[in-house]
Short mmCIF file of C-alpha atoms and ligand atoms in Angstrom, two decimals:
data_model
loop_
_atom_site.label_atom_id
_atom_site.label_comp_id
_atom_site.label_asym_id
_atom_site.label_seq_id
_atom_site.Cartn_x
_atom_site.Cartn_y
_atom_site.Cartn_z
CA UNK A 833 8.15 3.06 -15.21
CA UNK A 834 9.77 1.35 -18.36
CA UNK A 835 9.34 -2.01 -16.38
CA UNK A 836 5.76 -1.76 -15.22
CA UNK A 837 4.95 -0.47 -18.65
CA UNK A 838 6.72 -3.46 -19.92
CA UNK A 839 5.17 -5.91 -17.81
CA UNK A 840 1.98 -4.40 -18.63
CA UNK A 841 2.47 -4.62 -22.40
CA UNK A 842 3.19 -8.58 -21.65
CA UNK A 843 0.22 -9.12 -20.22
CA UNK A 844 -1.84 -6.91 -22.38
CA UNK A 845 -2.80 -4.46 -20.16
CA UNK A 846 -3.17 -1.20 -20.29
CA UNK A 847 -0.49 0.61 -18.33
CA UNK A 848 -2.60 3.46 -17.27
CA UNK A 849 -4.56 0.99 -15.15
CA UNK A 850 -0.91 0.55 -12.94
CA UNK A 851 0.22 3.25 -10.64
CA UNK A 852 3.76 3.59 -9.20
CA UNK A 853 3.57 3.91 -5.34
CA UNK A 854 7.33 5.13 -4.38
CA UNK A 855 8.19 3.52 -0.97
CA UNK A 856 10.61 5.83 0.74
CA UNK A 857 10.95 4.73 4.06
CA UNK A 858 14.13 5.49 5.04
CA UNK A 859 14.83 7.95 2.66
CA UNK A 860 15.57 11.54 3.10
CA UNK A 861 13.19 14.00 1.92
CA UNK A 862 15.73 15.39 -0.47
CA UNK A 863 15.47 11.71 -1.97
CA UNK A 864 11.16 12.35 -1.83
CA UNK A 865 11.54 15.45 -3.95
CA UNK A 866 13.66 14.72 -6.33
CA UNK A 867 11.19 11.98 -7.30
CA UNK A 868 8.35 14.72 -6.92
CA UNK A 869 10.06 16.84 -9.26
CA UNK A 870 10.14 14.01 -12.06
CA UNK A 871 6.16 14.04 -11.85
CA UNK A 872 5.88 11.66 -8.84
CA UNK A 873 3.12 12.01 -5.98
CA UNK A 874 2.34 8.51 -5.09
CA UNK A 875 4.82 8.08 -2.18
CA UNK A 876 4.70 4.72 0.64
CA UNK A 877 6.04 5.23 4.48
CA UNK A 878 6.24 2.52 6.59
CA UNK A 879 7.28 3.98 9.98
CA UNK A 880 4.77 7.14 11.55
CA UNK A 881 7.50 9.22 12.77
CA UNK A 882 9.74 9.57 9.67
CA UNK A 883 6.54 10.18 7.60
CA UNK A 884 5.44 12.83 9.94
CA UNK A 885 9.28 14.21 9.59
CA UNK A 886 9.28 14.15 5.96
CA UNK A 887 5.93 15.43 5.30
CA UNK A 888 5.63 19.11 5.93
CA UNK A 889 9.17 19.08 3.58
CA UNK A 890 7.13 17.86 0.64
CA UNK A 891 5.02 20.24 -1.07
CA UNK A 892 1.23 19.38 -0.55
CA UNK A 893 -0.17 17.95 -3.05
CA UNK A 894 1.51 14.46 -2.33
CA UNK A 895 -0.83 11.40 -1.71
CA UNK A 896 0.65 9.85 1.12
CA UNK A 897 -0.09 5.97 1.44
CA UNK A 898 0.58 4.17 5.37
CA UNK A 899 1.86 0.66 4.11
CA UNK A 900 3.64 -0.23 7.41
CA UNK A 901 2.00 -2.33 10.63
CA UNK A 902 -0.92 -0.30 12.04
CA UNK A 903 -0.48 -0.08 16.00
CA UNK A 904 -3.46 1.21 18.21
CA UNK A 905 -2.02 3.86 19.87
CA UNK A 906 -0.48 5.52 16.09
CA UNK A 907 -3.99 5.54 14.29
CA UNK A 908 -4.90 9.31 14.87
CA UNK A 909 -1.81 10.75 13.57
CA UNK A 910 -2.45 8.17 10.42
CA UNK A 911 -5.98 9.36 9.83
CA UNK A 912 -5.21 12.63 9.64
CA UNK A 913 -1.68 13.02 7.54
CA UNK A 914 -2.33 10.25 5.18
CA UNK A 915 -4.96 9.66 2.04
CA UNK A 916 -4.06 5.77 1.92
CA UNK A 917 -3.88 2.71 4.17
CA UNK A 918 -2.97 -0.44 2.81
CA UNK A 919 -2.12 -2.75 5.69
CA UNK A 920 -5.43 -2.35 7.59
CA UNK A 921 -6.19 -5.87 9.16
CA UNK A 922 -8.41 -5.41 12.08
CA UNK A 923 -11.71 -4.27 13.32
CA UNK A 924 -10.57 -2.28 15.83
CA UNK A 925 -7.57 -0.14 13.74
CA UNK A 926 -10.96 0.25 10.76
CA UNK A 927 -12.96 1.90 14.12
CA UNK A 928 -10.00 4.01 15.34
CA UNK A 929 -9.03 5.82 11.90
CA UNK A 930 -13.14 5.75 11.14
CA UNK A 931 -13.28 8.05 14.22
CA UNK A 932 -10.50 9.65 14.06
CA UNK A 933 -10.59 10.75 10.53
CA UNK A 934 -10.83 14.71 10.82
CA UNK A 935 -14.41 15.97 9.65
CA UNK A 936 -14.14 17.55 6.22
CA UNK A 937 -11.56 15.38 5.32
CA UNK A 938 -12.57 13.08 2.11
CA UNK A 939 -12.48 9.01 3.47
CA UNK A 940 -9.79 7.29 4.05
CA UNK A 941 -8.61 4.77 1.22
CA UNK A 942 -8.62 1.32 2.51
CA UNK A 943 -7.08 -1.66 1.42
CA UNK A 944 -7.39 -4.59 3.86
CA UNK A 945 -4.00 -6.67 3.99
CA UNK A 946 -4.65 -10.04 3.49
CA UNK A 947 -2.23 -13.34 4.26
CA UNK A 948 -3.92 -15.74 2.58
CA UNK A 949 -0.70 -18.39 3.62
CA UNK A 950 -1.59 -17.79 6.73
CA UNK A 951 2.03 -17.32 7.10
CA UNK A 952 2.94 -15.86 11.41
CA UNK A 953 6.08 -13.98 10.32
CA UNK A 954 3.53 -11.20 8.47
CA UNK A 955 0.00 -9.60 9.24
CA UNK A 956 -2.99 -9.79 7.30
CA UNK A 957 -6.51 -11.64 7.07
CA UNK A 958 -6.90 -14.96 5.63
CA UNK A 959 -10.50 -14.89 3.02
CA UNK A 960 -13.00 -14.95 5.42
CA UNK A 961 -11.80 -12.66 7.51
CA UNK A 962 -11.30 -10.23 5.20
CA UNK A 963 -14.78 -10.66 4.09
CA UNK A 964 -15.88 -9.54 7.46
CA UNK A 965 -13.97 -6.41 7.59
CA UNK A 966 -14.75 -5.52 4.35
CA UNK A 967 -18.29 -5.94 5.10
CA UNK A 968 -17.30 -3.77 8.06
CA UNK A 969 -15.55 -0.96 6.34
CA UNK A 970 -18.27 -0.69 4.17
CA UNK A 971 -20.46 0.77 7.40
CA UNK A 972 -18.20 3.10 8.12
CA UNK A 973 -18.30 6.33 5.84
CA UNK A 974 -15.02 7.93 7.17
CA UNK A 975 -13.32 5.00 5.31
CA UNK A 976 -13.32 3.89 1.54
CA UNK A 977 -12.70 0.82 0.74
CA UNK A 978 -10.38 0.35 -2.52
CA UNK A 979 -8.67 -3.24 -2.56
CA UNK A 980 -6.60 -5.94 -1.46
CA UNK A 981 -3.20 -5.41 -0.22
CA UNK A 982 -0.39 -8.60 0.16
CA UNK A 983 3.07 -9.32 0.92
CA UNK A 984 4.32 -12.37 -0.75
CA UNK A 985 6.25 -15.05 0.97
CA UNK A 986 9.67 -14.34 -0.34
CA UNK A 987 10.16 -17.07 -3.25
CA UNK A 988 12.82 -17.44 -6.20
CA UNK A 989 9.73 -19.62 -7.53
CA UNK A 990 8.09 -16.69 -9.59
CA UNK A 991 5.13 -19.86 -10.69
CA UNK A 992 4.38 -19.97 -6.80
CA UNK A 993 4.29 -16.20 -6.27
CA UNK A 994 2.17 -15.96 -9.32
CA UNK A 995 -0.20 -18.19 -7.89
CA UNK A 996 -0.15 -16.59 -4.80
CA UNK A 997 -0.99 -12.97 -6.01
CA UNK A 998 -3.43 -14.74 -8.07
CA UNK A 999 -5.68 -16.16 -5.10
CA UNK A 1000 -5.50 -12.51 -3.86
CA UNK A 1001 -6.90 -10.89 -6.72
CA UNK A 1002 -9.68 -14.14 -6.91
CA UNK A 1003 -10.67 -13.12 -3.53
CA UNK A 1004 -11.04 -9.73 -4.65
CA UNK A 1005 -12.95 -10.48 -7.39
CA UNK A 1006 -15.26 -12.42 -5.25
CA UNK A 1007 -15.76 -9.10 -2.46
CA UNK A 1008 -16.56 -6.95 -5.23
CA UNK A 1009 -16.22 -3.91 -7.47
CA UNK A 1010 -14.94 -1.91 -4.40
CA UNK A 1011 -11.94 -4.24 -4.04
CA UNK A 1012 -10.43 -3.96 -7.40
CA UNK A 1013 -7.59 -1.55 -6.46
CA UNK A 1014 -5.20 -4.10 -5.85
CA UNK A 1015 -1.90 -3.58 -4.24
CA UNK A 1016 0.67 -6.32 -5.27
CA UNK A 1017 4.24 -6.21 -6.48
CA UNK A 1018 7.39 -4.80 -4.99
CA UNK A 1019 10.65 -4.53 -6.39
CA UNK A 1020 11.38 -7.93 -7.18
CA UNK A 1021 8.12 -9.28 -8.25
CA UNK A 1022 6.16 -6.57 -10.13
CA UNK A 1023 6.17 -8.15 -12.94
CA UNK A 1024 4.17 -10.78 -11.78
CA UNK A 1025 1.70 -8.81 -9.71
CA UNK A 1026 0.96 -6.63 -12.95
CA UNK A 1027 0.84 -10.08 -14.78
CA UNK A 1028 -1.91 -10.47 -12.12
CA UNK A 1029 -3.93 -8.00 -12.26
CA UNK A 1030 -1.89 -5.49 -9.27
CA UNK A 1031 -2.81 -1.81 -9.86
CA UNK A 1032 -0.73 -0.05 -7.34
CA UNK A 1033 3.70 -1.43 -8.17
CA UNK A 1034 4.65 -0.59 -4.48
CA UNK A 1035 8.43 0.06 -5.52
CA UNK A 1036 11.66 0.72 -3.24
CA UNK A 1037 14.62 -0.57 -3.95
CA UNK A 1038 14.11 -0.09 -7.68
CA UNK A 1039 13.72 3.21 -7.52
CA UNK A 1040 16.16 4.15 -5.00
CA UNK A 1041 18.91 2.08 -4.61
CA UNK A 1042 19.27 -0.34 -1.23
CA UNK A 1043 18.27 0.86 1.81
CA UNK A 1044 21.19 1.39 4.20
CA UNK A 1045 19.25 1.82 7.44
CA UNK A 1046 17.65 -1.48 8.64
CA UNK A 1047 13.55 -1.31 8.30
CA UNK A 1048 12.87 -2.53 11.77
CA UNK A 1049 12.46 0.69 13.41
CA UNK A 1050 9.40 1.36 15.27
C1 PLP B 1263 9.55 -1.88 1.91
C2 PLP B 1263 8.25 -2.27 1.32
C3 PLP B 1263 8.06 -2.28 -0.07
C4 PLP B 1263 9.16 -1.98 -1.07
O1 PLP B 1263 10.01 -3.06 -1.17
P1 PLP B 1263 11.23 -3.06 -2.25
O2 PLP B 1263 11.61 -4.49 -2.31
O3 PLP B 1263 12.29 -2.19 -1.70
O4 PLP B 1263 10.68 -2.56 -3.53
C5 PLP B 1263 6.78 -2.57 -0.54
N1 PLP B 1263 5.77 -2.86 0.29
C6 PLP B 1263 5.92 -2.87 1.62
C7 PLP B 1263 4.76 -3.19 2.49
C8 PLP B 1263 7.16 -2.58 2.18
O5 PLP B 1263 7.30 -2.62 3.52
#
């Protein structure tokens, strides 16, 4: 908190506008709540199964956010446990949670992952095709769309990160007031993101130490 409100203060922002989003894949739930307990309810899974283990641990008022890659066949479990996707990248996943969103339930949050390096080692749009699925999104009311989400090629250049987050939140600019909740910045490059105009600081390893499980589990 004392660096995002830092990095907000340098780039004369108002820190209110940033949100922490604790990522806690692989953590235990003990880790989840002791978080929750310090006045956290913003809280990132990456893998389906561990959420779904975690989750009825938590008390219920946590805002659970699906960062990780969306697969077809794991969409209706994600539209109905969590209130966030940020990695949505395709027509079809925005159809499949759009349907499968339970009735009642308010929309989905949706911010489209975008790639604008076009790099193959991550998912996400490039501009244009963003454009089209936010034009798409926009049709379906059992979705809401909120921003822009993106992964940075890892760098020690923080100038050529900057510039990257900064095409991201130009191209959100451009798709309009519905895209402004941007989701930029992990651990190592939040300061940056904020410096860029990120609203959600999608933080891990800052908050909790290294992970000791590897992150490629399904
Ligand atoms: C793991 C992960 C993070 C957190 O990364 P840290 O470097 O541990 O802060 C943020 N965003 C996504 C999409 C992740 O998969």
């Amino acid at each position: 908190m004392q660096r995002i409100r830092q990095a907000c203060l340098a780039s004369q922002r108002d820190p209110e506008e940033v949100r922490l989003l604790a990522v806690s894949k692989t953590q235990p739930a003990a880790a989840l709540q002791a978080l929750y307990d310090s006045g956290q309810r913003d809280f990132g899974e990456n893998y389906l199964q561990e959420a779904l283990e975690k989750m009825p641990q938590l008390p219920a008022d946590v805002c659970w956010h699906f960062i990780g890659p969306l697969q077809s066949n794991k969409t209706r479990p994600i539209a109905e446990h969590f209130d966030w996707v940020h990695s949505l990248a395709s027509l079809k996943h925005a159809e499949r949670l759009a349907a499968q969103r339970p009735p009642g339930r308010s929309p989905l949050n949706i911010c489209i992952q975008v790639n604008l390096e076009a790099e193959a080692s991550k998912s996400g749009l490039d501009a244009r095709g963003a454009a089209s699925l936010a034009a798409a999104i926009r049709q379906l009311p059992q979705l809401r769309l909120r921003g822009l989400m993106s992964i940075p090629s890892p760098s020690d250049d923080p100038q050529l990160q900057a510039r990257q987050f900064a095409a991201v939140a130009q191209l959100a600019a451009e798709l309009g007031p519905d895209c402004a909740e941007l989701s930029l910045g992990m651990s190592a490059d939040l300061e940056q993101a904020i410096a860029a105009g990120s609203r959600w600081a999608r933080i891990g390893t800052a908050l909790f130490g290294p992970r000791t499980r590897p992150t490629s589990q399904g």
